[in-house]
PDB file of C-alpha atoms in Angstrom:
ATOM      1  CA  UNK A   1      -6.715   5.190   9.910  1.00 61.00           C
ATOM      2  CA  UNK A   2      -3.917   2.818   9.477  1.00 69.00           C
ATOM      3  CA  UNK A   3      -2.091   1.165  12.105  1.00 84.00           C
ATOM      4  CA  UNK A   4       1.559   3.500  11.393  1.00 90.00           C
ATOM      5  CA  UNK A   5       2.100   6.229   9.524  1.00 92.00           C
ATOM      6  CA  UNK A   6       4.636   8.021   8.128  1.00 94.00           C
ATOM      7  CA  UNK A   7       5.260  10.363   5.514  1.00 92.00           C
ATOM      8  CA  UNK A   8       8.290   9.039   3.565  1.00 92.00           C
ATOM      9  CA  UNK A   9       9.414  12.190   2.117  1.00 92.00           C
ATOM     10  CA  UNK A  10      12.139  12.013   1.508  1.00 95.00           C
ATOM     11  CA  UNK A  11      13.677  14.743   3.532  1.00 96.00           C
ATOM     12  CA  UNK A  12      16.363  16.679   1.722  1.00 97.00           C
ATOM     13  CA  UNK A  13      18.286  19.123   4.261  1.00 97.00           C
ATOM     14  CA  UNK A  14      22.452  20.184   4.288  1.00 98.00           C
ATOM     15  CA  UNK A  15      24.892  19.392   6.835  1.00 98.00           C
ATOM     16  CA  UNK A  16      24.290  20.681   9.411  1.00 98.00           C
ATOM     17  CA  UNK A  17      20.520  20.894   9.342  1.00 98.00           C
ATOM     18  CA  UNK A  18      18.136  19.292  12.323  1.00 98.00           C
ATOM     19  CA  UNK A  19      15.477  18.207  11.158  1.00 97.00           C
ATOM     20  CA  UNK A  20      12.242  16.109  12.883  1.00 96.00           C
ATOM     21  CA  UNK A  21      10.175  13.135  12.090  1.00 93.00           C
ATOM     22  CA  UNK A  22       6.902  12.042  12.939  1.00 95.00           C
ATOM     23  CA  UNK A  23       4.911   8.481  13.131  1.00 95.00           C
ATOM     24  CA  UNK A  24       1.335   8.062  14.237  1.00 94.00           C
ATOM     25  CA  UNK A  25       0.078   5.373  15.669  1.00 90.00           C
ATOM     26  CA  UNK A  26      -3.632   3.857  15.756  1.00 87.00           C
ATOM     27  CA  UNK A  27      -3.315   1.143  18.613  1.00 79.00           C
ATOM     28  CA  UNK A  28      -3.818   3.570  22.182  1.00 75.00           C
ATOM     29  CA  UNK A  29      -2.433   0.741  24.166  1.00 76.00           C
ATOM     30  CA  UNK A  30       0.466  -0.108  22.526  1.00 75.00           C
ATOM     31  CA  UNK A  31       3.165   0.372  25.405  1.00 77.00           C
ATOM     32  CA  UNK A  32       6.870  -0.188  23.206  1.00 80.00           C
ATOM     33  CA  UNK A  33       8.460   2.327  20.128  1.00 89.00           C
ATOM     34  CA  UNK A  34      11.146   2.090  18.269  1.00 93.00           C
ATOM     35  CA  UNK A  35      12.768   4.133  15.583  1.00 96.00           C
ATOM     36  CA  UNK A  36      15.127   1.796  13.293  1.00 97.00           C
ATOM     37  CA  UNK A  37      16.993   2.941  10.809  1.00 98.00           C
ATOM     38  CA  UNK A  38      17.912   1.166   7.193  1.00 97.00           C
ATOM     39  CA  UNK A  39      20.379   1.881   4.695  1.00 96.00           C
ATOM     40  CA  UNK A  40      19.776   0.799   1.288  1.00 93.00           C
ATOM     41  CA  UNK A  41      19.670  -3.006   0.331  1.00 92.00           C
ATOM     42  CA  UNK A  42      20.046  -3.743   4.229  1.00 95.00           C
ATOM     43  CA  UNK A  43      18.435  -4.951   6.940  1.00 96.00           C
ATOM     44  CA  UNK A  44      16.540  -2.343   9.634  1.00 97.00           C
ATOM     45  CA  UNK A  45      19.054  -1.162  12.588  1.00 96.00           C
ATOM     46  CA  UNK A  46      17.384  -0.561  16.026  1.00 95.00           C
ATOM     47  CA  UNK A  47      17.827   2.774  15.971  1.00 96.00           C
ATOM     48  CA  UNK A  48      17.273   4.092  19.979  1.00 94.00           C
ATOM     49  CA  UNK A  49      13.789   2.636  21.745  1.00 91.00           C
ATOM     50  CA  UNK A  50      10.907   5.559  23.039  1.00 91.00           C
ATOM     51  CA  UNK A  51      10.499   5.734  26.831  1.00 82.00           C
ATOM     52  CA  UNK A  52       7.074   7.890  27.504  1.00 84.00           C
ATOM     53  CA  UNK A  53       9.967  10.452  29.121  1.00 86.00           C
ATOM     54  CA  UNK A  54      11.349  10.685  25.679  1.00 87.00           C
ATOM     55  CA  UNK A  55      15.573  10.181  25.975  1.00 92.00           C
ATOM     56  CA  UNK A  56      18.509  11.530  24.018  1.00 94.00           C
ATOM     57  CA  UNK A  57      21.488   9.265  22.177  1.00 95.00           C
ATOM     58  CA  UNK A  58      24.155  11.701  20.722  1.00 97.00           C
ATOM     59  CA  UNK A  59      22.473  14.318  18.285  1.00 98.00           C
ATOM     60  CA  UNK A  60      19.576  11.527  18.053  1.00 98.00           C
ATOM     61  CA  UNK A  61      16.296  13.286  20.642  1.00 97.00           C
ATOM     62  CA  UNK A  62      13.025  10.178  20.315  1.00 96.00           C
ATOM     63  CA  UNK A  63       9.615  11.683  22.660  1.00 95.00           C
ATOM     64  CA  UNK A  64       6.550   9.759  22.569  1.00 93.00           C
ATOM     65  CA  UNK A  65       2.867  12.226  22.917  1.00 91.00           C
ATOM     66  CA  UNK A  66      -0.195   9.486  24.090  1.00 89.00           C
ATOM     67  CA  UNK A  67      -2.442  11.899  24.068  1.00 90.00           C
ATOM     68  CA  UNK A  68      -1.640  12.363  20.035  1.00 91.00           C
ATOM     69  CA  UNK A  69      -0.624   9.161  19.601  1.00 91.00           C
ATOM     70  CA  UNK A  70       2.010  10.057  18.137  1.00 92.00           C
ATOM     71  CA  UNK A  71       6.213   9.773  18.413  1.00 94.00           C
ATOM     72  CA  UNK A  72       8.741  12.000  16.989  1.00 96.00           C
ATOM     73  CA  UNK A  73      12.178  11.576  15.562  1.00 97.00           C
ATOM     74  CA  UNK A  74      14.697  14.891  16.179  1.00 97.00           C
ATOM     75  CA  UNK A  75      18.332  15.067  14.102  1.00 98.00           C
ATOM     76  CA  UNK A  76      20.424  17.246  15.590  1.00 98.00           C
ATOM     77  CA  UNK A  77      24.147  18.572  13.145  1.00 98.00           C
ATOM     78  CA  UNK A  78      22.749  16.287  10.119  1.00 98.00           C
ATOM     79  CA  UNK A  79      25.096  14.081   8.767  1.00 98.00           C
ATOM     80  CA  UNK A  80      25.886  13.148   5.484  1.00 98.00           C
ATOM     81  CA  UNK A  81      25.964   9.136   7.003  1.00 98.00           C
ATOM     82  CA  UNK A  82      23.038  10.014   8.503  1.00 98.00           C
ATOM     83  CA  UNK A  83      20.617   9.502   5.254  1.00 98.00           C
ATOM     84  CA  UNK A  84      18.831   6.327   5.229  1.00 98.00           C
ATOM     85  CA  UNK A  85      15.337   5.532   5.671  1.00 97.00           C
ATOM     86  CA  UNK A  86      13.907   5.746   9.044  1.00 98.00           C
ATOM     87  CA  UNK A  87      10.722   3.479  10.490  1.00 97.00           C
ATOM     88  CA  UNK A  88       8.992   3.639  13.112  1.00 95.00           C
ATOM     89  CA  UNK A  89       7.867   0.359  15.039  1.00 92.00           C
ATOM     90  CA  UNK A  90       4.706  -0.068  17.404  1.00 87.00           C
ATOM     91  CA  UNK A  91       3.402  -3.426  19.240  1.00 75.00           C
ATOM     92  CA  UNK A  92      -0.131  -4.521  17.748  1.00 66.00           C
ATOM     93  CA  UNK A  93      -2.222  -7.450  18.016  1.00 52.00           C
ATOM     94  CA  UNK A  94      -3.062  -9.392  21.177  1.00 55.00           C
ATOM     95  CA  UNK A  95       0.668 -10.299  21.279  1.00 56.00           C
ATOM     96  CA  UNK A  96       4.182  -8.991  19.655  1.00 73.00           C
ATOM     97  CA  UNK A  97       4.296  -8.600  16.802  1.00 83.00           C
ATOM     98  CA  UNK A  98       5.881  -5.126  15.602  1.00 86.00           C
ATOM     99  CA  UNK A  99       4.483  -3.429  13.264  1.00 87.00           C
ATOM    100  CA  UNK A 100       7.070  -0.982  10.561  1.00 91.00           C
ATOM    101  CA  UNK A 101       6.089   2.350   9.797  1.00 92.00           C
ATOM    102  CA  UNK A 102       6.700   2.948   5.883  1.00 93.00           C
ATOM    103  CA  UNK A 103       9.706   5.013   6.603  1.00 95.00           C
ATOM    104  CA  UNK A 104      10.810   8.063   5.808  1.00 96.00           C
ATOM    105  CA  UNK A 105      13.058   8.467   3.371  1.00 97.00           C
ATOM    106  CA  UNK A 106      16.042  11.071   4.324  1.00 98.00           C
ATOM    107  CA  UNK A 107      18.674  12.845   2.108  1.00 98.00           C
ATOM    108  CA  UNK A 108      22.037  14.773   3.899  1.00 98.00           C
ATOM    109  CA  UNK A 109      23.474  16.957   1.011  1.00 97.00           C
ATOM    110  CA  UNK A 110      26.293  18.304   1.297  1.00 96.00           C
TER     111      UNK A 110
ATOM    112  CA  UNK B   1      29.475 -12.655  14.857  1.00 55.00           C
ATOM    113  CA  UNK B   2      26.418 -13.557  17.735  1.00 83.00           C
ATOM    114  CA  UNK B   3      23.731 -12.495  15.655  1.00 94.00           C
ATOM    115  CA  UNK B   4      20.437 -13.400  13.559  1.00 97.00           C
ATOM    116  CA  UNK B   5      21.804 -15.388  10.782  1.00 97.00           C
ATOM    117  CA  UNK B   6      20.080 -16.774   7.531  1.00 98.00           C
ATOM    118  CA  UNK B   7      20.956 -17.925   4.480  1.00 98.00           C
ATOM    119  CA  UNK B   8      20.968 -18.152   1.135  1.00 98.00           C
ATOM    120  CA  UNK B   9      22.386 -14.781   1.339  1.00 97.00           C
ATOM    121  CA  UNK B  10      20.934 -14.666  -2.450  1.00 97.00           C
ATOM    122  CA  UNK B  11      18.873 -17.666  -4.176  1.00 98.00           C
ATOM    123  CA  UNK B  12      17.567 -17.282  -8.590  1.00 98.00           C
ATOM    124  CA  UNK B  13      15.087 -19.452  -8.897  1.00 98.00           C
ATOM    125  CA  UNK B  14      12.606 -20.258 -12.063  1.00 97.00           C
ATOM    126  CA  UNK B  15       9.179 -19.854 -11.769  1.00 98.00           C
ATOM    127  CA  UNK B  16       7.349 -22.542 -10.134  1.00 98.00           C
ATOM    128  CA  UNK B  17      10.029 -24.170  -8.250  1.00 98.00           C
ATOM    129  CA  UNK B  18       9.914 -24.353  -4.299  1.00 98.00           C
ATOM    130  CA  UNK B  19      12.663 -22.915  -1.983  1.00 98.00           C
ATOM    131  CA  UNK B  20      13.802 -22.849   1.309  1.00 98.00           C
ATOM    132  CA  UNK B  21      15.143 -20.231   3.233  1.00 98.00           C
ATOM    133  CA  UNK B  22      16.788 -20.496   6.516  1.00 98.00           C
ATOM    134  CA  UNK B  23      16.736 -18.752   9.708  1.00 98.00           C
ATOM    135  CA  UNK B  24      19.839 -19.072  12.981  1.00 97.00           C
ATOM    136  CA  UNK B  25      18.740 -17.204  15.582  1.00 96.00           C
ATOM    137  CA  UNK B  26      20.064 -15.475  18.571  1.00 95.00           C
ATOM    138  CA  UNK B  27      20.646 -17.746  20.756  1.00 92.00           C
ATOM    139  CA  UNK B  28      17.928 -17.380  23.890  1.00 90.00           C
ATOM    140  CA  UNK B  29      15.995 -15.219  22.100  1.00 92.00           C
ATOM    141  CA  UNK B  30      12.636 -17.676  22.477  1.00 90.00           C
ATOM    142  CA  UNK B  31      10.733 -15.230  19.666  1.00 92.00           C
ATOM    143  CA  UNK B  32      10.855 -15.648  15.923  1.00 95.00           C
ATOM    144  CA  UNK B  33       9.630 -13.506  13.035  1.00 96.00           C
ATOM    145  CA  UNK B  34       9.466 -13.555   8.870  1.00 97.00           C
ATOM    146  CA  UNK B  35       9.393 -10.696   7.109  1.00 97.00           C
ATOM    147  CA  UNK B  36       8.936  -9.208   3.977  1.00 97.00           C
ATOM    148  CA  UNK B  37       9.969  -6.606   2.015  1.00 96.00           C
ATOM    149  CA  UNK B  38      10.086  -6.281  -1.334  1.00 94.00           C
ATOM    150  CA  UNK B  39      11.854  -3.299  -3.585  1.00 88.00           C
ATOM    151  CA  UNK B  40      11.008  -0.246  -2.284  1.00 85.00           C
ATOM    152  CA  UNK B  41       8.071  -1.160  -0.512  1.00 89.00           C
ATOM    153  CA  UNK B  42       8.025  -1.828   3.040  1.00 91.00           C
ATOM    154  CA  UNK B  43       7.900  -4.558   5.958  1.00 94.00           C
ATOM    155  CA  UNK B  44       5.653  -6.782   5.604  1.00 94.00           C
ATOM    156  CA  UNK B  45       4.372  -9.015   8.598  1.00 94.00           C
ATOM    157  CA  UNK B  46       4.477 -13.230   7.207  1.00 97.00           C
ATOM    158  CA  UNK B  47       4.807 -15.477  10.391  1.00 96.00           C
ATOM    159  CA  UNK B  48       5.537 -15.186  13.547  1.00 94.00           C
ATOM    160  CA  UNK B  49       6.987 -17.366  16.485  1.00 94.00           C
ATOM    161  CA  UNK B  50       7.548 -17.258  20.337  1.00 91.00           C
ATOM    162  CA  UNK B  51       8.340 -20.352  22.070  1.00 87.00           C
ATOM    163  CA  UNK B  52       6.606 -23.706  22.191  1.00 85.00           C
ATOM    164  CA  UNK B  53       2.912 -21.880  21.226  1.00 88.00           C
ATOM    165  CA  UNK B  54       1.331 -21.983  17.927  1.00 90.00           C
ATOM    166  CA  UNK B  55       3.071 -19.483  15.778  1.00 93.00           C
ATOM    167  CA  UNK B  56       1.155 -16.557  14.200  1.00 92.00           C
ATOM    168  CA  UNK B  57       0.889 -17.160  10.567  1.00 94.00           C
ATOM    169  CA  UNK B  58      -1.922 -14.199  10.195  1.00 92.00           C
ATOM    170  CA  UNK B  59       0.545 -12.352   7.190  1.00 94.00           C
ATOM    171  CA  UNK B  60       1.115 -15.089   5.247  1.00 96.00           C
ATOM    172  CA  UNK B  61      -0.185 -13.923   1.554  1.00 96.00           C
ATOM    173  CA  UNK B  62      -0.599 -17.997   0.159  1.00 96.00           C
ATOM    174  CA  UNK B  63      -0.890 -21.505   1.260  1.00 96.00           C
ATOM    175  CA  UNK B  64       2.011 -22.080  -0.494  1.00 98.00           C
ATOM    176  CA  UNK B  65       4.505 -20.264   1.952  1.00 98.00           C
ATOM    177  CA  UNK B  66       4.961 -22.140   5.392  1.00 97.00           C
ATOM    178  CA  UNK B  67       7.233 -22.163   8.306  1.00 97.00           C
ATOM    179  CA  UNK B  68       8.997 -24.240  10.844  1.00 96.00           C
ATOM    180  CA  UNK B  69      10.698 -24.061  13.779  1.00 95.00           C
ATOM    181  CA  UNK B  70      12.621 -26.695  15.323  1.00 86.00           C
ATOM    182  CA  UNK B  71      13.150 -26.582  18.748  1.00 82.00           C
ATOM    183  CA  UNK B  72      13.092 -23.496  19.574  1.00 78.00           C
ATOM    184  CA  UNK B  73      15.660 -22.282  17.425  1.00 91.00           C
ATOM    185  CA  UNK B  74      16.155 -22.369  14.113  1.00 95.00           C
ATOM    186  CA  UNK B  75      13.504 -21.438  11.468  1.00 97.00           C
ATOM    187  CA  UNK B  76      12.424 -22.344   8.168  1.00 98.00           C
ATOM    188  CA  UNK B  77      10.834 -20.409   5.389  1.00 98.00           C
ATOM    189  CA  UNK B  78       9.181 -22.159   2.371  1.00 98.00           C
ATOM    190  CA  UNK B  79       7.952 -21.859  -0.571  1.00 98.00           C
ATOM    191  CA  UNK B  80       6.189 -24.014  -2.830  1.00 98.00           C
ATOM    192  CA  UNK B  81       5.491 -23.241  -6.426  1.00 98.00           C
ATOM    193  CA  UNK B  82       7.329 -19.596  -6.502  1.00 98.00           C
ATOM    194  CA  UNK B  83       5.375 -16.852  -8.705  1.00 97.00           C
ATOM    195  CA  UNK B  84       7.382 -14.146 -10.152  1.00 97.00           C
ATOM    196  CA  UNK B  85       5.883 -11.387  -7.632  1.00 96.00           C
ATOM    197  CA  UNK B  86       7.508 -14.187  -4.743  1.00 97.00           C
ATOM    198  CA  UNK B  87      10.734 -11.808  -5.825  1.00 97.00           C
ATOM    199  CA  UNK B  88      11.946  -9.323  -2.334  1.00 97.00           C
ATOM    200  CA  UNK B  89      14.480  -9.758   0.645  1.00 98.00           C
ATOM    201  CA  UNK B  90      12.974 -12.249   3.353  1.00 98.00           C
ATOM    202  CA  UNK B  91      13.935 -10.756   6.860  1.00 98.00           C
ATOM    203  CA  UNK B  92      14.215 -13.132   9.638  1.00 98.00           C
ATOM    204  CA  UNK B  93      14.393 -11.434  12.833  1.00 96.00           C
ATOM    205  CA  UNK B  94      14.415 -12.370  16.867  1.00 95.00           C
ATOM    206  CA  UNK B  95      13.707 -10.799  20.375  1.00 91.00           C
ATOM    207  CA  UNK B  96      13.983 -11.986  23.971  1.00 83.00           C
ATOM    208  CA  UNK B  97      12.036  -8.774  24.326  1.00 79.00           C
ATOM    209  CA  UNK B  98      10.594  -5.979  22.812  1.00 78.00           C
ATOM    210  CA  UNK B  99      13.777  -5.654  20.706  1.00 86.00           C
ATOM    211  CA  UNK B 100      13.916  -6.828  17.783  1.00 91.00           C
ATOM    212  CA  UNK B 101      17.278  -7.564  15.917  1.00 95.00           C
ATOM    213  CA  UNK B 102      17.734  -8.710  12.066  1.00 97.00           C
ATOM    214  CA  UNK B 103      18.983 -10.276  10.309  1.00 97.00           C
ATOM    215  CA  UNK B 104      20.575 -10.214   6.837  1.00 97.00           C
ATOM    216  CA  UNK B 105      18.016 -11.144   5.107  1.00 97.00           C
ATOM    217  CA  UNK B 106      17.764 -13.922   1.816  1.00 98.00           C
ATOM    218  CA  UNK B 107      17.135 -12.072  -1.481  1.00 97.00           C
ATOM    219  CA  UNK B 108      14.735 -13.720  -4.002  1.00 98.00           C
ATOM    220  CA  UNK B 109      14.846 -13.508  -7.475  1.00 98.00           C
ATOM    221  CA  UNK B 110      12.365 -15.486  -9.325  1.00 98.00           C
ATOM    222  CA  UNK B 111      12.897 -15.461 -12.945  1.00 97.00           C
TER     223      UNK B 111
END
């Protein structure tokens, strides 16, 4: 099993739709998780951290399921500007070296 | 701004030449990372510096790649005898605790 796995998509959704992505990880000792957003030909930018209790930031909700070893990102009321690749990040190794998933591509269309 | 700064933004070089890419991390950040991303691919970890500890070089793809970090701040990634497969964007990132912040990257094209 790869350290971090994501469905590459693309997820093609209309404006206003709700869409969810999952990311599975293999290192059960991982403590800190993040979602990053990457626009085409740009650097990844932090979207949100993922806390054990789950967290919400506006239209975005991130959750952690330790038992099944996955994190999720839910986007409500999708906007055209949400079109991007969403990367999950899981720390790995003895030192803190974040491992990035390959990303899930989201395309929001009118 | 006070973000991670990388230079050059773009570099076109001939096969076989050496290149140096520079990264100036966010002030006070003790950890510094180099990643590589080829077009349409995921992020590939290259090297990690933490304070004065020995760097984790486990991601460097060959001995043509090396990196150093002077004074716990600025880092330079050097690629010797560049090959066409080295063409990619090289992303530097820094962090103080768990959250990492990326620079805009150095786009390298080997012709």
